[in-house]
XYZ file of C-alpha atoms in Angstrom:
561
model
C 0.000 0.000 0.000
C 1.513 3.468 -0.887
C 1.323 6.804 0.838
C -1.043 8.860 -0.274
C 0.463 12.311 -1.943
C -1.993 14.078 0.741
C -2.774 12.993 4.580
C -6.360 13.232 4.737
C -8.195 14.612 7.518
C -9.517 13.095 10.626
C -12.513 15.041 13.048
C -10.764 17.523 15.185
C -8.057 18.522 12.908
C -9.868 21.766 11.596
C -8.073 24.772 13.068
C -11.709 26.406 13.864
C -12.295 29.318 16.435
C -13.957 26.541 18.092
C -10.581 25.388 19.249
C -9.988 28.250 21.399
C -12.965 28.356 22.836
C -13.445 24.729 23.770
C -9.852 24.657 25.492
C -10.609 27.362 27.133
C -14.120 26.589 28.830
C -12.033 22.789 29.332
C -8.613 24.261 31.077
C -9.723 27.351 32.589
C -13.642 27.678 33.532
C -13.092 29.177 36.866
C -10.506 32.261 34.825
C -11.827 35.228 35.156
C -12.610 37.978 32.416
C -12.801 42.030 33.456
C -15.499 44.444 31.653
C -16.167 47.527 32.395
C -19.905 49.568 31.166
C -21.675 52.473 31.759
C -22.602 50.793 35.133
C -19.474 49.957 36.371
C -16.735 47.126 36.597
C -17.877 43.668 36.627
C -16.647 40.587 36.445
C -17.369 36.959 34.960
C -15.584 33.591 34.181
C -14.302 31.728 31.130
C -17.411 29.427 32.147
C -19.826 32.666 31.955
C -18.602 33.410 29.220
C -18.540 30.199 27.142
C -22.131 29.702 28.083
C -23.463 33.538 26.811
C -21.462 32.747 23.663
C -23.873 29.554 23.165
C -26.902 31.940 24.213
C -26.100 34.434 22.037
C -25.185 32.017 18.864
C -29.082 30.931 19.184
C -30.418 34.666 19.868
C -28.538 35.072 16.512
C -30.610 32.360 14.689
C -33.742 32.991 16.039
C -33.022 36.326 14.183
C -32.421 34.616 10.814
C -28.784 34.667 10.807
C -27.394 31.741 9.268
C -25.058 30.542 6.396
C -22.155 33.439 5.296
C -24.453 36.080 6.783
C -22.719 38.993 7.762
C -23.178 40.575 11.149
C -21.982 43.958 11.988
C -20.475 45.582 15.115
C -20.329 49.480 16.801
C -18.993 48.558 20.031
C -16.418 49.635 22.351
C -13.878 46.743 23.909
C -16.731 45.093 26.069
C -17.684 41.730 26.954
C -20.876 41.815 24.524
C -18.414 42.458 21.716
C -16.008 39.691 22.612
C -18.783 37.113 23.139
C -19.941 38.393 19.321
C -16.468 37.707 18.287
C -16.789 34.101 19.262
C -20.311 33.099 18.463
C -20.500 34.563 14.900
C -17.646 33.102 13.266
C -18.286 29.464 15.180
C -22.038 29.381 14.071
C -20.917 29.362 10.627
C -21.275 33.005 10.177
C -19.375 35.825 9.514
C -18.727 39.017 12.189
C -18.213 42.479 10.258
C -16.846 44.839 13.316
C -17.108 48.376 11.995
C -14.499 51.126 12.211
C -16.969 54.017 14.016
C -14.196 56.456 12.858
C -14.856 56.336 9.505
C -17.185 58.923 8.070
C -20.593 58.040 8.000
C -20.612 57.735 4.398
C -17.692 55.702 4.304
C -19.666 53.291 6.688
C -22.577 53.023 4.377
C -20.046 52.300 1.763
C -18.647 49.255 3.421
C -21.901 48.098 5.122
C -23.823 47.237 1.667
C -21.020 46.116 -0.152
C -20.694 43.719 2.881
C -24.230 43.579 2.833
C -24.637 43.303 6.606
C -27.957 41.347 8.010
C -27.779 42.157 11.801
C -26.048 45.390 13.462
C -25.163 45.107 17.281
C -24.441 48.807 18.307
C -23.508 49.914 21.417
C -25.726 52.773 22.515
C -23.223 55.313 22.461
C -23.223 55.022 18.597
C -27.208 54.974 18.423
C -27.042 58.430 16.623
C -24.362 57.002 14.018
C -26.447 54.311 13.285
C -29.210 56.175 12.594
C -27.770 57.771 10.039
C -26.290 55.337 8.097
C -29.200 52.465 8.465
C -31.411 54.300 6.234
C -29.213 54.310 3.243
C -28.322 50.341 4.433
C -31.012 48.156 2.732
C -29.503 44.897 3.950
C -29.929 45.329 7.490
C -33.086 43.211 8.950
C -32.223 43.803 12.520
C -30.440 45.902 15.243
C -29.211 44.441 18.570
C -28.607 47.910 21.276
C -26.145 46.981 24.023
C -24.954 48.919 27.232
C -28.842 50.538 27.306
C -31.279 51.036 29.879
C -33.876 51.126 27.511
C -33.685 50.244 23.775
C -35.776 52.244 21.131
C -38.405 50.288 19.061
C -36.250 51.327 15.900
C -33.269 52.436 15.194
C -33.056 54.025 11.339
C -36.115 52.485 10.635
C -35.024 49.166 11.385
C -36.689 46.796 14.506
C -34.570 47.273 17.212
C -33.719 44.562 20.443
C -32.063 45.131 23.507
C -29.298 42.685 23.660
C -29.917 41.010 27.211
C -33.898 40.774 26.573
C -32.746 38.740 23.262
C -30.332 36.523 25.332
C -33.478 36.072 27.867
C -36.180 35.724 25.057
C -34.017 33.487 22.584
C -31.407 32.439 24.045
C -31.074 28.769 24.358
C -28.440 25.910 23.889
C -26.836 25.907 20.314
C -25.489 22.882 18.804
C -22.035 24.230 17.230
C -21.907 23.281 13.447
C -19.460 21.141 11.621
C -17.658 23.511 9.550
C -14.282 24.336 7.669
C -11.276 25.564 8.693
C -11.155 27.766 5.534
C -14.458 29.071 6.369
C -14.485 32.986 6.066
C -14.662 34.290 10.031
C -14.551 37.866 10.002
C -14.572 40.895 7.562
C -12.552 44.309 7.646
C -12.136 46.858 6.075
C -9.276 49.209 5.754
C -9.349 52.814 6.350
C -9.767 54.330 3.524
C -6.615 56.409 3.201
C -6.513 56.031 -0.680
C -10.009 55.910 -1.828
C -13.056 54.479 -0.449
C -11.973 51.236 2.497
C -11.276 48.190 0.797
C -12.899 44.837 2.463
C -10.597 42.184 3.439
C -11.853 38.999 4.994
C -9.850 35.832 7.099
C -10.773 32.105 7.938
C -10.722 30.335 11.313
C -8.028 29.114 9.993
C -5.347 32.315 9.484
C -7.279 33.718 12.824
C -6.180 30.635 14.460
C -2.282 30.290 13.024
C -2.365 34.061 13.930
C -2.967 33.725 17.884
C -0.915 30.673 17.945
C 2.673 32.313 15.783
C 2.124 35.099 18.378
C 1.869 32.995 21.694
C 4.618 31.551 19.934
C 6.535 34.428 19.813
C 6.417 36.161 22.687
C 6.776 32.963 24.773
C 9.633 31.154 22.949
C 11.599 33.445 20.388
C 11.549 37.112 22.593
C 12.047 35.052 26.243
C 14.841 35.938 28.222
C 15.864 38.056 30.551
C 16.017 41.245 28.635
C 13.210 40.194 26.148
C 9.543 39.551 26.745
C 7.500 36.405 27.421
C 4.071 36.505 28.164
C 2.359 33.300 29.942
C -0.765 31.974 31.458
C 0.053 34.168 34.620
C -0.009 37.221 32.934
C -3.110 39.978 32.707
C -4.168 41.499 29.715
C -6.131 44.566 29.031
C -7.363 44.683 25.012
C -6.829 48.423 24.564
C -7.042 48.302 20.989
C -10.289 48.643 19.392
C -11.910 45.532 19.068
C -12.998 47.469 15.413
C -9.551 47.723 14.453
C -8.510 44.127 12.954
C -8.951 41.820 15.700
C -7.523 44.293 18.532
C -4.601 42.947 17.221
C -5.334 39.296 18.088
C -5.607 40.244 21.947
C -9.565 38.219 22.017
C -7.923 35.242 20.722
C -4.160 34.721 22.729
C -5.442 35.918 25.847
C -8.126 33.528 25.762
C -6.289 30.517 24.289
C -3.760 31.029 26.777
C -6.028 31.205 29.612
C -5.224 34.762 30.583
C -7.424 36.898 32.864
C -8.586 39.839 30.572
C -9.915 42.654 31.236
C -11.818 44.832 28.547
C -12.042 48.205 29.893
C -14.583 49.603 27.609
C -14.482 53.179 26.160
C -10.892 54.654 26.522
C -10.793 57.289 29.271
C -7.677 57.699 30.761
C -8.613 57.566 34.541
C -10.618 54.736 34.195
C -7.870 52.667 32.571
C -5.534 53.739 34.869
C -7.804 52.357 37.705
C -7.761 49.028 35.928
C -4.381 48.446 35.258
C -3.913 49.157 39.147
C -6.493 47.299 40.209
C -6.442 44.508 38.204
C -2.531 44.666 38.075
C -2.689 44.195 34.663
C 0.548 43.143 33.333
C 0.795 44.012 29.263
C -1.398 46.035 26.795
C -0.878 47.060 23.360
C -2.069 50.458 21.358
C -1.346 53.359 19.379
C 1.041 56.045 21.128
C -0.959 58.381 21.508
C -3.144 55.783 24.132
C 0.415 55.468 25.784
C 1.459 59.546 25.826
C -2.787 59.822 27.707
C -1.994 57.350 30.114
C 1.537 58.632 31.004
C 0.623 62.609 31.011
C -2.799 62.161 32.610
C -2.961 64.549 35.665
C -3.576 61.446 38.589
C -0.825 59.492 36.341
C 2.165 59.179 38.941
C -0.393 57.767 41.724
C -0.710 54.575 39.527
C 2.195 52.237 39.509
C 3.005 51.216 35.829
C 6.296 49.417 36.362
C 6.901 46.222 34.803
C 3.821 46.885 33.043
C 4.466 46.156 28.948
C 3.242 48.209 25.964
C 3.297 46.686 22.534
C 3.399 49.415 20.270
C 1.641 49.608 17.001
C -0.050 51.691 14.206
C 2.697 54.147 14.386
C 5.980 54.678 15.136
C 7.017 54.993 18.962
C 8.439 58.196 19.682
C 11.531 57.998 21.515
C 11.159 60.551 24.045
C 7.751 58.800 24.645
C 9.822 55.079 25.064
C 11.862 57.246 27.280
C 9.419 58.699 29.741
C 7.704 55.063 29.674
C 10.745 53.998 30.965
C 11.244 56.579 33.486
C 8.007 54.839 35.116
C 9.552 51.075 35.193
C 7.207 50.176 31.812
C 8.977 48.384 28.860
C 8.033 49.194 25.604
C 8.293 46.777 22.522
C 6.844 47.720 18.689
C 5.004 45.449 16.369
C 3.695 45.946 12.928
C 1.130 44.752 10.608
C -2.039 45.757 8.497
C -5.513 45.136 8.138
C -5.320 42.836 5.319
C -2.433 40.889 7.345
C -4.894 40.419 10.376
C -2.758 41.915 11.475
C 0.675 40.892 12.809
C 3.664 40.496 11.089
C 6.391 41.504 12.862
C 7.397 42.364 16.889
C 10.350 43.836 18.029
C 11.409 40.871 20.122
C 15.540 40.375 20.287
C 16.319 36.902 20.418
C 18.459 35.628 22.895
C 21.407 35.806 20.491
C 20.987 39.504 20.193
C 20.141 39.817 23.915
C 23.289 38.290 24.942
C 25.721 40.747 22.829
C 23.576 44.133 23.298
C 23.730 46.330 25.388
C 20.746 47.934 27.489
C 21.246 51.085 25.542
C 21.597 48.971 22.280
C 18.275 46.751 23.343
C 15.970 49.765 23.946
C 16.342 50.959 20.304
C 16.104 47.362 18.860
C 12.943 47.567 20.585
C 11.811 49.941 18.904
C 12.254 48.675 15.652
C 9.668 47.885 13.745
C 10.733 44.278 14.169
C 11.349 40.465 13.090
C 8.700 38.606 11.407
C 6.990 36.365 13.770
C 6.910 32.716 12.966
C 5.433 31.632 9.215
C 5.754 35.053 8.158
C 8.650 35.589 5.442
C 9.683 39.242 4.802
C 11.492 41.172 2.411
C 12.501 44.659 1.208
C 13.039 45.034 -2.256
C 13.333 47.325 -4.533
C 11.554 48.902 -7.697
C 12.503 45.813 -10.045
C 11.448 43.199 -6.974
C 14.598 42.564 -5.899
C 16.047 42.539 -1.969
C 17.742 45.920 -0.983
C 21.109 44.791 1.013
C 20.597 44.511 4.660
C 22.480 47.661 5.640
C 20.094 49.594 7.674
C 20.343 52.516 5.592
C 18.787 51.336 1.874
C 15.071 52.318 1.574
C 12.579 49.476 -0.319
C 9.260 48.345 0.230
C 8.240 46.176 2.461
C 6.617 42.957 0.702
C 5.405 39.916 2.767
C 3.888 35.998 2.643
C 1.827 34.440 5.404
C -0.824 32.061 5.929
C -3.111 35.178 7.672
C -2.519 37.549 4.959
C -5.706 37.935 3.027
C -6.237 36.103 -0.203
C -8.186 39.377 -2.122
C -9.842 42.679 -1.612
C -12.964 41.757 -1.503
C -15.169 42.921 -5.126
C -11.942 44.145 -6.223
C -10.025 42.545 -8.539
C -7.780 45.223 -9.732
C -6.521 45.948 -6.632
C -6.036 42.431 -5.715
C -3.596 42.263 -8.646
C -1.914 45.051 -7.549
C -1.105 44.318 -4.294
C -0.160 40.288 -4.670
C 2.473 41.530 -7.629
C 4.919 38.614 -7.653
C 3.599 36.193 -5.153
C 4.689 38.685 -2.937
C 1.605 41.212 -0.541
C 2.886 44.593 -1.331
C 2.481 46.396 1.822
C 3.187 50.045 0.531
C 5.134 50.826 3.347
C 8.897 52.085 2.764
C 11.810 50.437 5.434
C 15.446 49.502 5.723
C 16.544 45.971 6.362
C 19.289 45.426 9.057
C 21.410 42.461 8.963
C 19.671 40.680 11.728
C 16.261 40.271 9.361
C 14.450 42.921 11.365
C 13.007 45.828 9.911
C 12.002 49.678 10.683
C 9.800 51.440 8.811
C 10.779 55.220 7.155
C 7.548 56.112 5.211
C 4.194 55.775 4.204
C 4.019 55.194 0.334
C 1.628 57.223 0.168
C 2.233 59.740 2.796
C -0.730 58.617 4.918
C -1.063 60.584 8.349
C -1.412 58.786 11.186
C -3.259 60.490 13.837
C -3.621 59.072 17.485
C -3.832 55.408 15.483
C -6.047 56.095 13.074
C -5.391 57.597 9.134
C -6.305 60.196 7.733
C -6.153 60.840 3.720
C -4.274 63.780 2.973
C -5.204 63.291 -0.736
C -9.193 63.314 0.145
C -8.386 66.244 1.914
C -6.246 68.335 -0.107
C -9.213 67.638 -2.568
C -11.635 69.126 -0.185
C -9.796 72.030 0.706
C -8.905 72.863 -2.981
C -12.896 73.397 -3.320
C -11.898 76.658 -1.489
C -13.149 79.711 -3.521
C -10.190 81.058 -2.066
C -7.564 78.261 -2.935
C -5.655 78.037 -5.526
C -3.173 74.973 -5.068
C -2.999 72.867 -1.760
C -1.484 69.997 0.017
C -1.381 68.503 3.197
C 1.170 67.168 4.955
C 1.379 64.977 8.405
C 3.296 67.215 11.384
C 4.782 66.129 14.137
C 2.431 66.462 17.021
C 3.525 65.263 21.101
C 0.196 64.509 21.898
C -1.268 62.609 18.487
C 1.870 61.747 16.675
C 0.923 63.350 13.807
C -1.720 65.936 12.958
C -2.886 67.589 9.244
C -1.333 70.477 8.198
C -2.378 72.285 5.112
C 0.037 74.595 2.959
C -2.484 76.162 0.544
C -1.692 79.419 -2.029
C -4.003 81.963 -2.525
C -6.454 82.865 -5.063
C -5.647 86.802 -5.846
C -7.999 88.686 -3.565
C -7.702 86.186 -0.901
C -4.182 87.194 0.454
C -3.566 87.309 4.453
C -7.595 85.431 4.556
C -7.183 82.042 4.438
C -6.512 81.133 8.112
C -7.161 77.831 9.943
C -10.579 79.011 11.168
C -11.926 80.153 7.709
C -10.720 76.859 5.696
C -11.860 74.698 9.181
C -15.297 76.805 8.588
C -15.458 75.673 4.852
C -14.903 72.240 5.315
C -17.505 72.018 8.292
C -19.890 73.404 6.309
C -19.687 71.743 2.933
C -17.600 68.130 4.014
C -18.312 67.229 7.824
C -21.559 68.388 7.604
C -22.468 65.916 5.372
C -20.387 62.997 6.212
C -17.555 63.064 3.699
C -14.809 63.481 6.077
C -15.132 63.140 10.289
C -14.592 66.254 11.812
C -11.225 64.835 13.456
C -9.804 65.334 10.215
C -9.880 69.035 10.282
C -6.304 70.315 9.595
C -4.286 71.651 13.055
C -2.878 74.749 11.080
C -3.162 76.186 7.611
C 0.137 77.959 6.499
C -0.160 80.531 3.624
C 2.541 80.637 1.130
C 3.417 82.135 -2.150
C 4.332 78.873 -4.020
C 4.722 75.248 -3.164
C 7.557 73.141 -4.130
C 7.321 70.741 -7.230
C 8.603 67.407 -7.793
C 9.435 66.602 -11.601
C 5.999 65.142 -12.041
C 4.524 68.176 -11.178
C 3.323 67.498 -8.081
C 4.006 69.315 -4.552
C 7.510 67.748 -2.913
C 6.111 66.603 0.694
C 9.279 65.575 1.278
C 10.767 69.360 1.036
C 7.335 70.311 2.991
C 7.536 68.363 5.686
C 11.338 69.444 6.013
C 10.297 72.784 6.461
C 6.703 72.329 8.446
C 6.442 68.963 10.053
C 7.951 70.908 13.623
C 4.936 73.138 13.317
C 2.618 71.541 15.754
C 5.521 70.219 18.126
C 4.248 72.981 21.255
C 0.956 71.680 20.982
C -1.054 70.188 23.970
């Protein structure tokens, strides 16, 4: 008898969502998981929790979902949103979490092409929704969480509270049979370039995901001077559950039978509180989340050392890394994208490069932008797709394979082309390439700016502004700001009459009135400063050299609060 050319599968080797789950209600029932509401700070076990997810999977069909149905999210970090991520994806379905800081029309984009059957919203987003659910056709139900009392309709749609449902409908669920290639979730990026492109993963690059990371912070970043993160540690899942997979914090904190804590909406007090009383032991987010927590006025009554940060979605400042360390914190970076869900590289020296460092040395390896965690091979290359040498100092693009990165953009063919030139995911972001294999970012391809974690377009709004009656050329650059890492600032030129009048408030006015007004762009957008000069600088194409700009304003912004 020969071999076959393929192994063939036996029940229980699918690498479902279910897997997680499961081990966790098996290992660690009595574990306990954090949340905090509108009402307070709570608390619950895996077991709680494992049994709401089965509650909530049969609310969920009693309301029609079933097959590849799509089921939306507005929700802070809570426990209703983590049980969603967990019962969705396992009954066979698909959980859409929605980035609330898009603009609304932006949202109504990606909601019908997703074409979304159920929306669980968190009433704090009850106005949003009712904006964008009449111009949402898909949408058969809404599901209101953290809410006293729940409307009859919200945008014209029958509304539920979500408790009542879990009381009403919410029995045992038998957990289907399904594949490990099975689409779990849906994303969608933000937009930067156009309109947000949908991505979407399977249980399967959800699960490899979690596991390469436990991986990696247990086994290739453990030592003394690295990072390792067990069973004994606490997490807090600071980044927005809307933001691809928080960064895969609902998955490895749960497979690895972590307490958690999900501190709800992010106010800086409040989190400070939990870390403290919780003594939560490692949280990731933007910098800005750090620089809040740090400068908050009742921050030095909290103790914060040996507490972790995992840095991502922009680059760590290091005179932010500096005063983390002042307070006994260590800081590491990691890096990814939405359509790599999203992890593809952390900062984490191996014990090689621990051993012949020194502290000084280790603290800017750190904040590198990293090594490629396991199953993920990297390059930079260069125009023609070939490596750039590993010398720290020659710029290329960062290009990447994984089994989590996503097979398309969704509906979009072109742009699926595009980006999978080669074999290779072309990221779009510009790094070096040292000659231990880890990376650090120098640029956005195409000079996104990255505000307190989130983007913003400067393209989109350079072609707002330019609808000025006053503006006669425009562009928009990303400066330097302490607070949000980087905030808009627009260099316009003047129309002849409007000399000496086109100040921050007058342009700010404009685009209230004719953009955020009507959803195009979210009023966060609106440039810090507007600088008034005679000409800009052009590149050979034509086109305004940011490079030169942001050489002579990107310090603009740097005595902001």
């Amino acid at each position: 008898m020969s071999l076959p050319e393929e192994v063939p599968d036996r029940p229980g080797s699918e690498l479902t969502i279910n897997r997680i789950y499961e081990r966790a209600r098996y290992l660690f029932p009595d574990q306990t998981i954090v949340y905090r509401t509108k009402a307070g700070v709570f608390r619950y076990s895996y077991s709680d929790f494992a049994t709401r997810v089965e509650r909530l999977a049969s609310a969920l069909s009693h309301l029609g979902v079933k097959g590849l149905d799509r089921v939306a999210t507005m929700d802070w970090n809570t426990h209703w949103h983590l049980e969603e991520y967990y019962a969705v994806p396992m009954m066979g379905s698909v959980l859409h979490p929605i980035n609330v800081r898009l603009s609304p029309q932006e949202i109504i984009y990606t909601m019908n092409q997703a074409e979304d059957k159920v929306l669980i919203v968190n009433s704090d987003f009850l106005q949003l929704a009712e904006a964008v659910l009449p111009h949402v056709k898909s949408v058969s139900s809404v599901v209101v969480v953290d809410s006293d009392s729940t409307p009859s309709k919200v945008g014209g749609v029958p509304a539920i509270n979500y408790e009542d449902l879990l009381k009403e409908h919410g029995g045992s669920f038998e957990w289907p049979s399904i594949s490990e290639r099975r689409p779990a979730f849906m994303f969608y990026t933000s937009g930067t370039t156009g309109l947000p492109k949908g991505v979407y993963h399977s249980h399967r690059q959800v699960v490899l995901h979690a596991f390469s990371i436990l991986s990696a912070v247990a086994g290739m970043g453990a030592g003394p001077k690295g990072l390792s993160i067990t069973s004994n540690d606490v997490s807090m899942i600071v980044v927005p559950m809307y933001h691809v997979y928080a960064w895969g914090f609902p998955f490895t904190s749960i497979m690895s039978g972590q307490k958690t804590v999900l501190p709800g909406k992010f106010e800086p007090k409040a989190y400070l509180e939990l870390i403290a009383k919780e003594k939560v032991t490692y949280f990731a987010g933007v910098p800005t989340i750090l620089y809040m927590l740090l400068t908050d006025p009742d921050s030095a009554k909290y103790d914060l050392s040996n507490v972790i940060f995992i840095n991502g979605g922009s680059a760590m400042p290091e005179g932010l890394a500096l005063l983390a360390a002042k307070r006994g914190m260590k800081v590491f970076v990691g890096y990814g994208l939405t359509e790599t869900a999203p992890v593809l590289t952390l900062a984490l020296p191996h014990a090689s490069v621990q051993s012949r460092s020194s502290d000084e040395e280790l603290f800017y390896i750190r904040l590198r932008t990293g090594y490629p965690i396991y199953f993920v091979d990297i390059a930079v290359v260069d125009q023609n797709g070939n490596p750039v040498p590993r010398d720290g100092k020659t710029i290329g693009e960062v290009v990447v394979r994984a089994p989590w990165v996503t097979y398309e953009y969704y509906k979009d063919p072109d742009k699926t082309e595009a980006a999978w030139r080669g074999g290779w995911f072309h990221t779009g972001d510009l790094a070096v390439w040292y000659p231990d294999g880890s990376i650090l970012i120098m640029d956005r391809e195409k000079d996104i700016i990255k505000s307190g974690g989130e983007w913003i377009s400067s393209l989109r709004l350079e072609d707002a502004i330019s609808q000025h009656p006053g503006v006669l050329m425009v562009t928009v650059i990303g400066a330097k700001h302490p607070k949000w890492g980087e905030r808009p600032v627009a260099i316009v030129v003047p129309r002849r009459g409007w000399e000496g009048k086109l100040t921050t408030d007058e342009v700010n006015r404009f685009l209230t009135e004719n953009f955020v007004s009507k959803g195009v762009i979210p009023k966060w957008w609106l440039p810090d400063k507007v600088i008034e000069v005679q000409s800009l600088p052009l590149t050979s194409t034509g086109k305004a050299d940011k490079k030169v700009l942001r050489g002579q304003f990107g310090n603009v912004l740097e005595g902001a609060g």
